[in-house]
Coordinates of N, CA and C in Angstrom, one line a residue:
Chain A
X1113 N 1.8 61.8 17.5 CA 3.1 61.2 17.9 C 3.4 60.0 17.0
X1114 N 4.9 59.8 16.3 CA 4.8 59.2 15.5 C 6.7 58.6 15.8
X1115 N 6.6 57.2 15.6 CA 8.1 56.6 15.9 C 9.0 57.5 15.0
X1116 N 10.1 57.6 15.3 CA 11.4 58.1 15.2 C 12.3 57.0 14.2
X1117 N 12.7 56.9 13.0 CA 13.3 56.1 12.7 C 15.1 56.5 12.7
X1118 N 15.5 56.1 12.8 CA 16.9 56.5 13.2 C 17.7 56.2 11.7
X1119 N 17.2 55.3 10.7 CA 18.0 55.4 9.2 C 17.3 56.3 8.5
X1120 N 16.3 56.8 8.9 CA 15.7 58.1 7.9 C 16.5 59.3 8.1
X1121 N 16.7 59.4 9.4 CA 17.2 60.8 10.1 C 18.6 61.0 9.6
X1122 N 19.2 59.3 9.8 CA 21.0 59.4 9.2 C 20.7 59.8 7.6
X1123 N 19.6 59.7 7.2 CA 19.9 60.3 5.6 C 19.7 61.3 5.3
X1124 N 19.1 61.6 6.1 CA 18.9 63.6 5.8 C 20.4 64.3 5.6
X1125 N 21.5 63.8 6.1 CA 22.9 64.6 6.3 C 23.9 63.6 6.1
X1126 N 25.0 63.9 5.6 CA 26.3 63.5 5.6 C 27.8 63.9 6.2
X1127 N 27.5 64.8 6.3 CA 28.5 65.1 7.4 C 29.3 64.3 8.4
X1128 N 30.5 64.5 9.0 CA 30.9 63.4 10.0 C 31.0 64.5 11.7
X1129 N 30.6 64.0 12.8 CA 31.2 64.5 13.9 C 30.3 65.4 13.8
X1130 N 29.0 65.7 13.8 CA 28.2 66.9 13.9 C 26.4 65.9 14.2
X1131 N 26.4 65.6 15.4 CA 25.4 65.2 16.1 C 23.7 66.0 15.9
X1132 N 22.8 65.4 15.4 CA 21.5 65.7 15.2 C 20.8 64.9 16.5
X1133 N 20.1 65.8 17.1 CA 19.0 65.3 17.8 C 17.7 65.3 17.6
X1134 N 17.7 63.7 17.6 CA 16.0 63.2 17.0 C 14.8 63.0 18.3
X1135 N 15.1 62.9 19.3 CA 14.4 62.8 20.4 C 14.8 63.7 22.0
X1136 N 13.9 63.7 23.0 CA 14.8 64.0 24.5 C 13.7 62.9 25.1
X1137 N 15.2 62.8 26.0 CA 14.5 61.9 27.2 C 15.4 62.9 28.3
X1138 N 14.0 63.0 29.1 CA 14.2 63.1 30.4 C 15.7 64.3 30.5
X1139 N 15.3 65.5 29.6 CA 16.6 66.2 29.8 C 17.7 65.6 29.1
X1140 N 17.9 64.8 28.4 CA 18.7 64.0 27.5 C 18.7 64.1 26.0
X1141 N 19.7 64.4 25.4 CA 19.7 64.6 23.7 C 19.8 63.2 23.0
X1142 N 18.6 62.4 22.7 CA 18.9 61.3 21.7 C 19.5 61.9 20.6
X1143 N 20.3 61.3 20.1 CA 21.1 62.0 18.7 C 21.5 60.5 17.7
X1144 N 21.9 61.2 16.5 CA 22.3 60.3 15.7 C 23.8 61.4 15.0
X1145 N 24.7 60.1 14.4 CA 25.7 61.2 13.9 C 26.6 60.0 13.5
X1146 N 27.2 60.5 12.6 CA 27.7 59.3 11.2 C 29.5 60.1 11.7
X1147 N 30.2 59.2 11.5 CA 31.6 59.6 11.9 C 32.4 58.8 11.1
X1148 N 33.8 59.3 10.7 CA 34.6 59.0 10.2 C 35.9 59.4 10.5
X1149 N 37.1 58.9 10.7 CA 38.4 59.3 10.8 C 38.6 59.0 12.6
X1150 N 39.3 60.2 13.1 CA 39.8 60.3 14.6 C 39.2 61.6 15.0
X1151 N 38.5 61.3 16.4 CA 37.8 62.4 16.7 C 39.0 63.4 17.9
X1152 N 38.7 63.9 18.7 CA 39.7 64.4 19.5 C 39.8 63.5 20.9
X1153 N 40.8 63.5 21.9 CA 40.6 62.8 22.9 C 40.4 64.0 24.0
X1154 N 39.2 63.7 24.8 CA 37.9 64.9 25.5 C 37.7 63.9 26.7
X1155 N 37.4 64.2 27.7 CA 36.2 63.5 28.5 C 35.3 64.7 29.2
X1156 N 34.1 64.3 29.9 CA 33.2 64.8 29.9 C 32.7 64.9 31.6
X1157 N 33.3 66.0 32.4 CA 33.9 66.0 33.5 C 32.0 65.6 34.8
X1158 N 31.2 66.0 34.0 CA 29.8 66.1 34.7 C 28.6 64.8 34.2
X1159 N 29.3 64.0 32.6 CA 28.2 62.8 32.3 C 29.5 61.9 32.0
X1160 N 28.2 60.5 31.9 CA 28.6 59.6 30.8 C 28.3 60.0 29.3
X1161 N 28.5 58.7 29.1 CA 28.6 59.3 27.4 C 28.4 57.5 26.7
X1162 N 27.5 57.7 26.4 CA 26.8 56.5 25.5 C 26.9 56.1 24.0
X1163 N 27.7 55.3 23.7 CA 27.5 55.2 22.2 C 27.0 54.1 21.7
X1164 N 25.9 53.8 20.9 CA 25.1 52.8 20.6 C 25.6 52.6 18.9
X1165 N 26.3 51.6 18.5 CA 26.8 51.3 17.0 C 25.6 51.1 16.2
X1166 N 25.2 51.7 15.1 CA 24.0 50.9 14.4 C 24.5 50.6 12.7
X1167 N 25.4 51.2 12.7 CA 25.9 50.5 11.4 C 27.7 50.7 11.3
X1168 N 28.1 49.9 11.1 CA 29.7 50.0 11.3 C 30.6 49.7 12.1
X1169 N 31.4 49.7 12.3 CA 32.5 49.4 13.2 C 33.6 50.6 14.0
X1170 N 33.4 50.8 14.9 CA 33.9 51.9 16.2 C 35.1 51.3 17.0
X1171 N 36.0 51.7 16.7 CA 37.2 52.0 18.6 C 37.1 53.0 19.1
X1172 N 36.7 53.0 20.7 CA 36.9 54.3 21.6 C 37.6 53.8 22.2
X1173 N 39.2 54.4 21.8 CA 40.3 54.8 22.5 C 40.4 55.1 23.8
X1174 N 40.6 53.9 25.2 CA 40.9 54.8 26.3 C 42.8 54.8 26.4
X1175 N 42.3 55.8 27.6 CA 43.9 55.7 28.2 C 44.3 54.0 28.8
X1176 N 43.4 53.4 29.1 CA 44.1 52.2 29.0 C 43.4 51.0 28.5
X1177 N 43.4 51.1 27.1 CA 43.1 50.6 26.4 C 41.6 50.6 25.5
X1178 N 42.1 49.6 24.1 CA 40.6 50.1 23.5 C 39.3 49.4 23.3
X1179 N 38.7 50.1 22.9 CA 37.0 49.0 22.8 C 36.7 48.6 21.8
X1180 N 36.3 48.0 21.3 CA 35.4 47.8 19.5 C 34.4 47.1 19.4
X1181 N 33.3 48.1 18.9 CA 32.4 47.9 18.9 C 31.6 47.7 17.1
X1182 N 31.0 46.7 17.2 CA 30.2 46.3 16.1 C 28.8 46.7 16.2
X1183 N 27.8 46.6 14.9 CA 26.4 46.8 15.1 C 25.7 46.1 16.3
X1184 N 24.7 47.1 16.9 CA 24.1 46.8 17.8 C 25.0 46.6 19.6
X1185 N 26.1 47.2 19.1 CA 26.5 46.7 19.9 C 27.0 48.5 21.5
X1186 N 26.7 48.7 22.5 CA 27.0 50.0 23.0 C 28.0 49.9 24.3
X1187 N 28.6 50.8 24.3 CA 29.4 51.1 25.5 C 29.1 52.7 26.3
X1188 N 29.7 53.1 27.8 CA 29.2 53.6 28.2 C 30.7 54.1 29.1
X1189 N 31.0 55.5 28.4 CA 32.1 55.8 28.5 C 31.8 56.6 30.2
X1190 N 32.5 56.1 31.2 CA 32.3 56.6 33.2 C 32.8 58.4 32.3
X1191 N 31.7 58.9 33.1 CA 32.2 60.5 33.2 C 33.7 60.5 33.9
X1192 N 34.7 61.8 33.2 CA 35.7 61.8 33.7 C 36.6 60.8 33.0
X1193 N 36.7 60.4 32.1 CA 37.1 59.5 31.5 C 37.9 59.5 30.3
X1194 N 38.1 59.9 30.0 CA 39.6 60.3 28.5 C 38.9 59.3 27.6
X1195 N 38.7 59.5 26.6 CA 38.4 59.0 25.3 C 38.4 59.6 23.8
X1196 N 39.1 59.0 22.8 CA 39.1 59.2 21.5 C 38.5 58.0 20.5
X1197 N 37.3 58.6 20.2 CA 36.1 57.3 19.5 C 37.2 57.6 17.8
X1198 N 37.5 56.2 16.9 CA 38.0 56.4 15.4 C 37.5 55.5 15.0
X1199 N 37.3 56.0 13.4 CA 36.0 55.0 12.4 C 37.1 54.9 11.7
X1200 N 37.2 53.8 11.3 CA 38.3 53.8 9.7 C 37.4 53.7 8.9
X1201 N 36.1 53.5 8.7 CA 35.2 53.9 7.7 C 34.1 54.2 8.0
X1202 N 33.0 55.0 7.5 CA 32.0 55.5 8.0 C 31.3 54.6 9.3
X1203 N 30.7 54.9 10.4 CA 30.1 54.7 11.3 C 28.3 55.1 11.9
X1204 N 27.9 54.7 11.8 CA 26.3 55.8 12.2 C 26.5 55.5 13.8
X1205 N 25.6 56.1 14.4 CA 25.9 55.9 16.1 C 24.3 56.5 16.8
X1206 N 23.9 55.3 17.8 CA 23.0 56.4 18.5 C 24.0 57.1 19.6
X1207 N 23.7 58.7 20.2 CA 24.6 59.0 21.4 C 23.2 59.7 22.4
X1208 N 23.7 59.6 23.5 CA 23.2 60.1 24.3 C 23.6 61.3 25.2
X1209 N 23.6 62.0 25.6 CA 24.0 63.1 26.4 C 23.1 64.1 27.3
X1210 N 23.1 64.7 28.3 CA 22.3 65.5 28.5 C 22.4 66.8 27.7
X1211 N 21.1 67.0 27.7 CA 21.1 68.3 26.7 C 22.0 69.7 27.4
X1212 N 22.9 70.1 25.8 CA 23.4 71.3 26.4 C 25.1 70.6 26.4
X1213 N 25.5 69.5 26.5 CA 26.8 68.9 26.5 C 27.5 69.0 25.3
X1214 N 28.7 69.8 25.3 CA 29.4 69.7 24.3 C 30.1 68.6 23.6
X1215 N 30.3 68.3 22.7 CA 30.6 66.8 22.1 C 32.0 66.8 22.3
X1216 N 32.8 67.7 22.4 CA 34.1 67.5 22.7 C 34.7 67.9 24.2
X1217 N 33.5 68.1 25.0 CA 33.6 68.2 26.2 C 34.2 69.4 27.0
X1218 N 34.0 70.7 25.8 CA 34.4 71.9 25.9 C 34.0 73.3 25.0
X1219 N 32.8 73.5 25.7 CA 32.3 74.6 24.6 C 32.6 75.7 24.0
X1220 N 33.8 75.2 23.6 CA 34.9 76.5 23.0 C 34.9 76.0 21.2
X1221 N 35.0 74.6 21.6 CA 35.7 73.7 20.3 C 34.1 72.7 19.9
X1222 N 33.6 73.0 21.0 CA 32.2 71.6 20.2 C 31.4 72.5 19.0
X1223 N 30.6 71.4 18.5 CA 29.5 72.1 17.3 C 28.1 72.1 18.1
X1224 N 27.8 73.0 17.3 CA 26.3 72.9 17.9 C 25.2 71.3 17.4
X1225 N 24.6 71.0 18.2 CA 23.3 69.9 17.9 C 22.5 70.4 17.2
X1226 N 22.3 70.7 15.9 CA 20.6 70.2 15.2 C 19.5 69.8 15.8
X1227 N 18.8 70.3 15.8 CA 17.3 69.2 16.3 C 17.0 68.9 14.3
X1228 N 16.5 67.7 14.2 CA 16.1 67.2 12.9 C 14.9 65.9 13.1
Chain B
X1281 N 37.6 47.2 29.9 CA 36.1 47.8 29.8 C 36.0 47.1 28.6
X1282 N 34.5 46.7 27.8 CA 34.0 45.7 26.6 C 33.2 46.3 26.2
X1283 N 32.8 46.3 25.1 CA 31.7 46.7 24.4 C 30.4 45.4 25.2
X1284 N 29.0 46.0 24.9 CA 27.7 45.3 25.4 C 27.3 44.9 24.3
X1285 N 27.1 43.6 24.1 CA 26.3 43.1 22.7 C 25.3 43.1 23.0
X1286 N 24.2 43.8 22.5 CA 22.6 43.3 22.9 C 22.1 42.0 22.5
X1287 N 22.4 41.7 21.3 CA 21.7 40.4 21.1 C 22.3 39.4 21.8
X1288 N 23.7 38.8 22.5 CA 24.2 38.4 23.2 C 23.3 38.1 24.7
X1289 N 22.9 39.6 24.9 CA 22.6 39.8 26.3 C 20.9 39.1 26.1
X1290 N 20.4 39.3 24.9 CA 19.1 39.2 24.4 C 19.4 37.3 24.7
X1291 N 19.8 36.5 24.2 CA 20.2 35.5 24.0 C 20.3 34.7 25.4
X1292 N 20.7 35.4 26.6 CA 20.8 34.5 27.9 C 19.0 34.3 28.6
X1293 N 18.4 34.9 27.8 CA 16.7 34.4 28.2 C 15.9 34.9 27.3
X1294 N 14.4 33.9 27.9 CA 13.5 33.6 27.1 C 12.0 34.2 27.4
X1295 N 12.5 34.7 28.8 CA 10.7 35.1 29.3 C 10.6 36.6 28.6
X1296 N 9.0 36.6 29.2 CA 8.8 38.5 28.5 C 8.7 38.9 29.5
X1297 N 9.0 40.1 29.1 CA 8.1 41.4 30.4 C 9.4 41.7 31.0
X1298 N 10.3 40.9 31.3 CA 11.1 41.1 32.3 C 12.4 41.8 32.2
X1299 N 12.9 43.0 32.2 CA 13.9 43.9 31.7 C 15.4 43.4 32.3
X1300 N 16.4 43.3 31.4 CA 17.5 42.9 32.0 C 18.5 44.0 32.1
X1301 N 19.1 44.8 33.1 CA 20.3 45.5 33.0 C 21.1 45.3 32.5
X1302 N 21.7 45.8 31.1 CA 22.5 45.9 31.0 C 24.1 46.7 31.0
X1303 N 23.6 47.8 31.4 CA 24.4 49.3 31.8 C 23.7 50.2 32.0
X1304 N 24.6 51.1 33.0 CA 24.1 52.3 33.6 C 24.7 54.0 32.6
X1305 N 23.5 54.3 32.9 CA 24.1 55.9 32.5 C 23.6 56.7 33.1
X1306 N 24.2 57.8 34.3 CA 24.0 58.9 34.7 C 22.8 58.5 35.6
X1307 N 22.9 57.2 35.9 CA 21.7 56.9 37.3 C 20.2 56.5 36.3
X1308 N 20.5 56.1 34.9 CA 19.8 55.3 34.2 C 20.0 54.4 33.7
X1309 N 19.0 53.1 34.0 CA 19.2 51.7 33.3 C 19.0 51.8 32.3
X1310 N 19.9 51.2 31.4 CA 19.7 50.9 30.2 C 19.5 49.2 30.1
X1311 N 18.9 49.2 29.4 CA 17.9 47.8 29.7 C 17.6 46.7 28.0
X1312 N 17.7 45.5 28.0 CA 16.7 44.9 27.2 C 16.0 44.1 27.8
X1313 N 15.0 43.9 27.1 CA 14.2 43.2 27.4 C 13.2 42.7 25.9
X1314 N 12.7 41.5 25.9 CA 11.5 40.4 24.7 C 10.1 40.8 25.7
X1315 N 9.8 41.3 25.3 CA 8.1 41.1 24.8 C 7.3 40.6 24.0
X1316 N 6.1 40.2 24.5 CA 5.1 39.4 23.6 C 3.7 39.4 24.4
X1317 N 2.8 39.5 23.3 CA 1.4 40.0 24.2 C 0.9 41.5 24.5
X1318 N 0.2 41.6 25.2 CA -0.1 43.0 25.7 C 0.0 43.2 27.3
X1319 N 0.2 44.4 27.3 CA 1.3 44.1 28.9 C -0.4 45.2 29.3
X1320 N 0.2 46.2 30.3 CA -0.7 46.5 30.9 C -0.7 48.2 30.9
X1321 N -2.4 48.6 31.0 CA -1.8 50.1 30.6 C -1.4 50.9 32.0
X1322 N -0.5 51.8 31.8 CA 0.0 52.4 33.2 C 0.9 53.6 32.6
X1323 N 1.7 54.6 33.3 CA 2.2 55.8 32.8 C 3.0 55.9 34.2
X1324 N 4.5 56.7 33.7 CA 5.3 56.9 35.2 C 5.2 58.5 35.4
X1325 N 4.8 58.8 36.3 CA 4.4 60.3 36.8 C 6.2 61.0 36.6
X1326 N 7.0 60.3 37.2 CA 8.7 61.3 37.2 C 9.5 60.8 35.7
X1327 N 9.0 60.3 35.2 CA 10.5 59.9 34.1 C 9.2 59.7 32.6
X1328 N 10.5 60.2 31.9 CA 9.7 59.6 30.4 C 10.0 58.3 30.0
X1329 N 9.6 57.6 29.2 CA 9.9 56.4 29.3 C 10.3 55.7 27.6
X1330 N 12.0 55.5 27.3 CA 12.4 55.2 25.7 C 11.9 53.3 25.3
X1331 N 12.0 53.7 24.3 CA 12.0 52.3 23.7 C 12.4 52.3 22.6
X1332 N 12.9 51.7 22.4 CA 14.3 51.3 20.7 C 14.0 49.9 20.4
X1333 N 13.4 50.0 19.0 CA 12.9 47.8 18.8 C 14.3 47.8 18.1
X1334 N 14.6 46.9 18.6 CA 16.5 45.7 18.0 C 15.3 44.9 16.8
X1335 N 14.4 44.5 17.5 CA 13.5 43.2 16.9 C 11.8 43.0 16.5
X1336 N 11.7 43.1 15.6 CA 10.1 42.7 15.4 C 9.4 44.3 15.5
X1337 N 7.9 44.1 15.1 CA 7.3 45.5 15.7 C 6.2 45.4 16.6
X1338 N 6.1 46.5 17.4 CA 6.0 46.9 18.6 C 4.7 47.9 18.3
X1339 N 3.3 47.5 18.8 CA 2.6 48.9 19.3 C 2.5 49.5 20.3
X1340 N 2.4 50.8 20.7 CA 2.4 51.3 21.9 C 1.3 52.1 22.0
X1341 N -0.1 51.9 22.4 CA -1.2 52.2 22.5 C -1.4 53.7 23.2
X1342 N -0.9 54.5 23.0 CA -1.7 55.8 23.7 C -3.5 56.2 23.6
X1343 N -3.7 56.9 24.8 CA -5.7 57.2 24.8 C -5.7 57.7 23.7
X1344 N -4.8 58.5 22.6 CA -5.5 59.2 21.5 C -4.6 58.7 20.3
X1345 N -4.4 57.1 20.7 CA -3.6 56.7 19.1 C -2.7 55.8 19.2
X1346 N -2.4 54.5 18.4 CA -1.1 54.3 18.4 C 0.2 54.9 17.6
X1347 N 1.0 54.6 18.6 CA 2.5 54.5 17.4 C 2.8 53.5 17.2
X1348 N 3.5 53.1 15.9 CA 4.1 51.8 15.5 C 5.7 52.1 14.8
X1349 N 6.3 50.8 15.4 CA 7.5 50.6 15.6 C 8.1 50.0 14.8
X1350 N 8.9 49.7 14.3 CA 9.4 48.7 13.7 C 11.2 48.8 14.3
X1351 N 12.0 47.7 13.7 CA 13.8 48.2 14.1 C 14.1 48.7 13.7
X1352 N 14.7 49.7 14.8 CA 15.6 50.5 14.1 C 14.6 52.0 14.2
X1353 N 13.9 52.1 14.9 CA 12.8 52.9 15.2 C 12.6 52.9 16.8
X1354 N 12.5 54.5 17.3 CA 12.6 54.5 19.2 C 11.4 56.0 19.1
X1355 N 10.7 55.3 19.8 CA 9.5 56.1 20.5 C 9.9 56.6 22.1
X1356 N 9.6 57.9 22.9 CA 9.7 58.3 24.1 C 8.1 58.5 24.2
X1357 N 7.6 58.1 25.2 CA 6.2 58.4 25.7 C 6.8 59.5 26.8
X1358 N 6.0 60.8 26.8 CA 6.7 61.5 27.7 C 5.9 60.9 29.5
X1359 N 6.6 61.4 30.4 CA 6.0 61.4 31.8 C 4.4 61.7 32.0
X1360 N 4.1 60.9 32.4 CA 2.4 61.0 32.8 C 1.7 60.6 32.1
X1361 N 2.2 60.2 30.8 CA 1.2 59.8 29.4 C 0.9 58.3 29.9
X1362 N -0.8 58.1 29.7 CA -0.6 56.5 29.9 C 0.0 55.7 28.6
X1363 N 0.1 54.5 28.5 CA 0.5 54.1 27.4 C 0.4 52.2 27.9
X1364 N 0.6 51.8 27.1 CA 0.2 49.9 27.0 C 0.9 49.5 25.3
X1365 N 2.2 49.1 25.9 CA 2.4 48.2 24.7 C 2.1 47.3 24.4
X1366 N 1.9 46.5 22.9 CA 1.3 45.6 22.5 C 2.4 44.9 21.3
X1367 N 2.9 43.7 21.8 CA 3.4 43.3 20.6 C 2.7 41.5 20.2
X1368 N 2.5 41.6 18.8 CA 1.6 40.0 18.5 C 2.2 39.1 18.1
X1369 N 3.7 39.2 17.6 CA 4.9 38.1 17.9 C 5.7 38.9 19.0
X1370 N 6.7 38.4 19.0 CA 7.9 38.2 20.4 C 8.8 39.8 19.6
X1371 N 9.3 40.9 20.6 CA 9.8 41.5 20.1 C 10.7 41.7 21.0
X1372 N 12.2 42.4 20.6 CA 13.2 42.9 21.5 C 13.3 44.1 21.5
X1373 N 13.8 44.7 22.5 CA 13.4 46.1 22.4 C 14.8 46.4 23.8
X1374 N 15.4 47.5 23.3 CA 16.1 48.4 24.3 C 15.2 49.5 25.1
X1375 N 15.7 49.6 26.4 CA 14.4 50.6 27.3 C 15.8 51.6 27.9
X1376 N 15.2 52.4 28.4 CA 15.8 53.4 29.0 C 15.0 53.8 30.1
X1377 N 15.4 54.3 31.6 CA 14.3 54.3 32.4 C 15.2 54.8 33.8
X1378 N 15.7 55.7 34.3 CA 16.1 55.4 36.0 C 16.4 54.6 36.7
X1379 N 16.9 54.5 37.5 CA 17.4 53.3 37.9 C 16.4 53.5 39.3
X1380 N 15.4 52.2 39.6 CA 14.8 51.8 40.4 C 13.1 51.9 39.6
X1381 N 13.1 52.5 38.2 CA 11.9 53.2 37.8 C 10.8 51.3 38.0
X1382 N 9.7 51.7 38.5 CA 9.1 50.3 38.5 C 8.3 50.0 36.9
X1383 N 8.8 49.0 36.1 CA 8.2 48.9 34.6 C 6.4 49.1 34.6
X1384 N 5.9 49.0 35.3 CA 4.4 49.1 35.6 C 4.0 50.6 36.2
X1385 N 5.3 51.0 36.4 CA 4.9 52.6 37.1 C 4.0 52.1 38.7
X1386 N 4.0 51.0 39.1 CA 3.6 50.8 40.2 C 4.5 49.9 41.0
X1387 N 5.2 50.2 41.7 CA 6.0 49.1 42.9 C 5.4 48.0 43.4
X1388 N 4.2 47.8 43.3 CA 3.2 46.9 44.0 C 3.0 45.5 42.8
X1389 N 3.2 46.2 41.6 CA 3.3 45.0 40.5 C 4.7 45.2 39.6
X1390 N 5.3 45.8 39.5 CA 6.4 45.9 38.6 C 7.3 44.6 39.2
X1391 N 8.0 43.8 38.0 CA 9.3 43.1 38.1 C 10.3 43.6 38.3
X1392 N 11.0 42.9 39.3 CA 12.3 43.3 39.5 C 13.6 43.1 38.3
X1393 N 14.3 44.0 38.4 CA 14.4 44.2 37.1 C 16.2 43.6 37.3
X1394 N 16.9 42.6 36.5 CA 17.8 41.9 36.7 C 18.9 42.4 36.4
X1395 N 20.2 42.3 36.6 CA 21.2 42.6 35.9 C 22.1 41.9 35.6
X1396 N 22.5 41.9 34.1 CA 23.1 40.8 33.8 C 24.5 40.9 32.7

């Protein structure tokens, strides 16, 4: 058993909006995932939804009003909740979710998780 | 709603051991808390138990080995595993855990855990 580094993991891929899971807790997808641009506005009718900043700068867009978050810094979107997370420039992110949750909170339109 | 600054939240105290709430997810605290020293060994039979160093490194002693930490690096000890952290300067660290989980895995000695 060996720590998890969460900047080694962000380097394996480049991609934006396509979530890698590096750990589980407790039925839970720790994930990492680098984002850029405007994601869709989703909420997530059965969880929260955790975003942990670790490098960059994030707004998640609510319906009434927005958040911004800098490194180190997380929010904790209430299930049921309308949100659109936008990077104006690259972003890394820890997320949390229970495993099996679609990232756009519809598994018609989500991507699948990696384990990495 | 506001983004959570950790090191902010890290900043309003000075003791160890003692986990401060800082948001919930899905009937889980999300937590920081400073450590320093070696805490005590113990394992939680229902929940696995995260740790994320913001600060400093961190050993976490399992019967067949340590892992070592550094920031920016999150270890899960799964359920039942004993485990005893050890850190030899002052380290900060994000936890993850249930909400009511007792940090000693025993109700008889665990701190009450604050929210702030």
């Amino acid at each position: 058993m060996t720590a998890i580094n969460l900047a080694s993991k962000l380097a394996t891929f480049t991609d934006h909006w396509s979530p890698r899971i590096v750990a589980e807790y407790n039925g839970n997808d720790i994930m990492v995932v680098k984002v850029k641009g405007e994601f869709t506005w989703h909420s997530h009718a059965d969880t929260d939804d955790l975003f942990l900043v670790l490098k960059g700068s994030l707004t998640i867009r609510l319906r009434d009003g927005d958040v911004h978050l800098g490194p180190g810094e997380l929010f904790v979107v209430p299930k049921g909740i309308e949100h659109c997370p936008v990077a104006e420039d690259e972003v890394h992110l820890l997320l949390i979710e229970p495993c099996g949750t679609p990232n756009t909170g519809d598994v018609i339109t989500a991507v699948a998780k990696q384990r990495i």
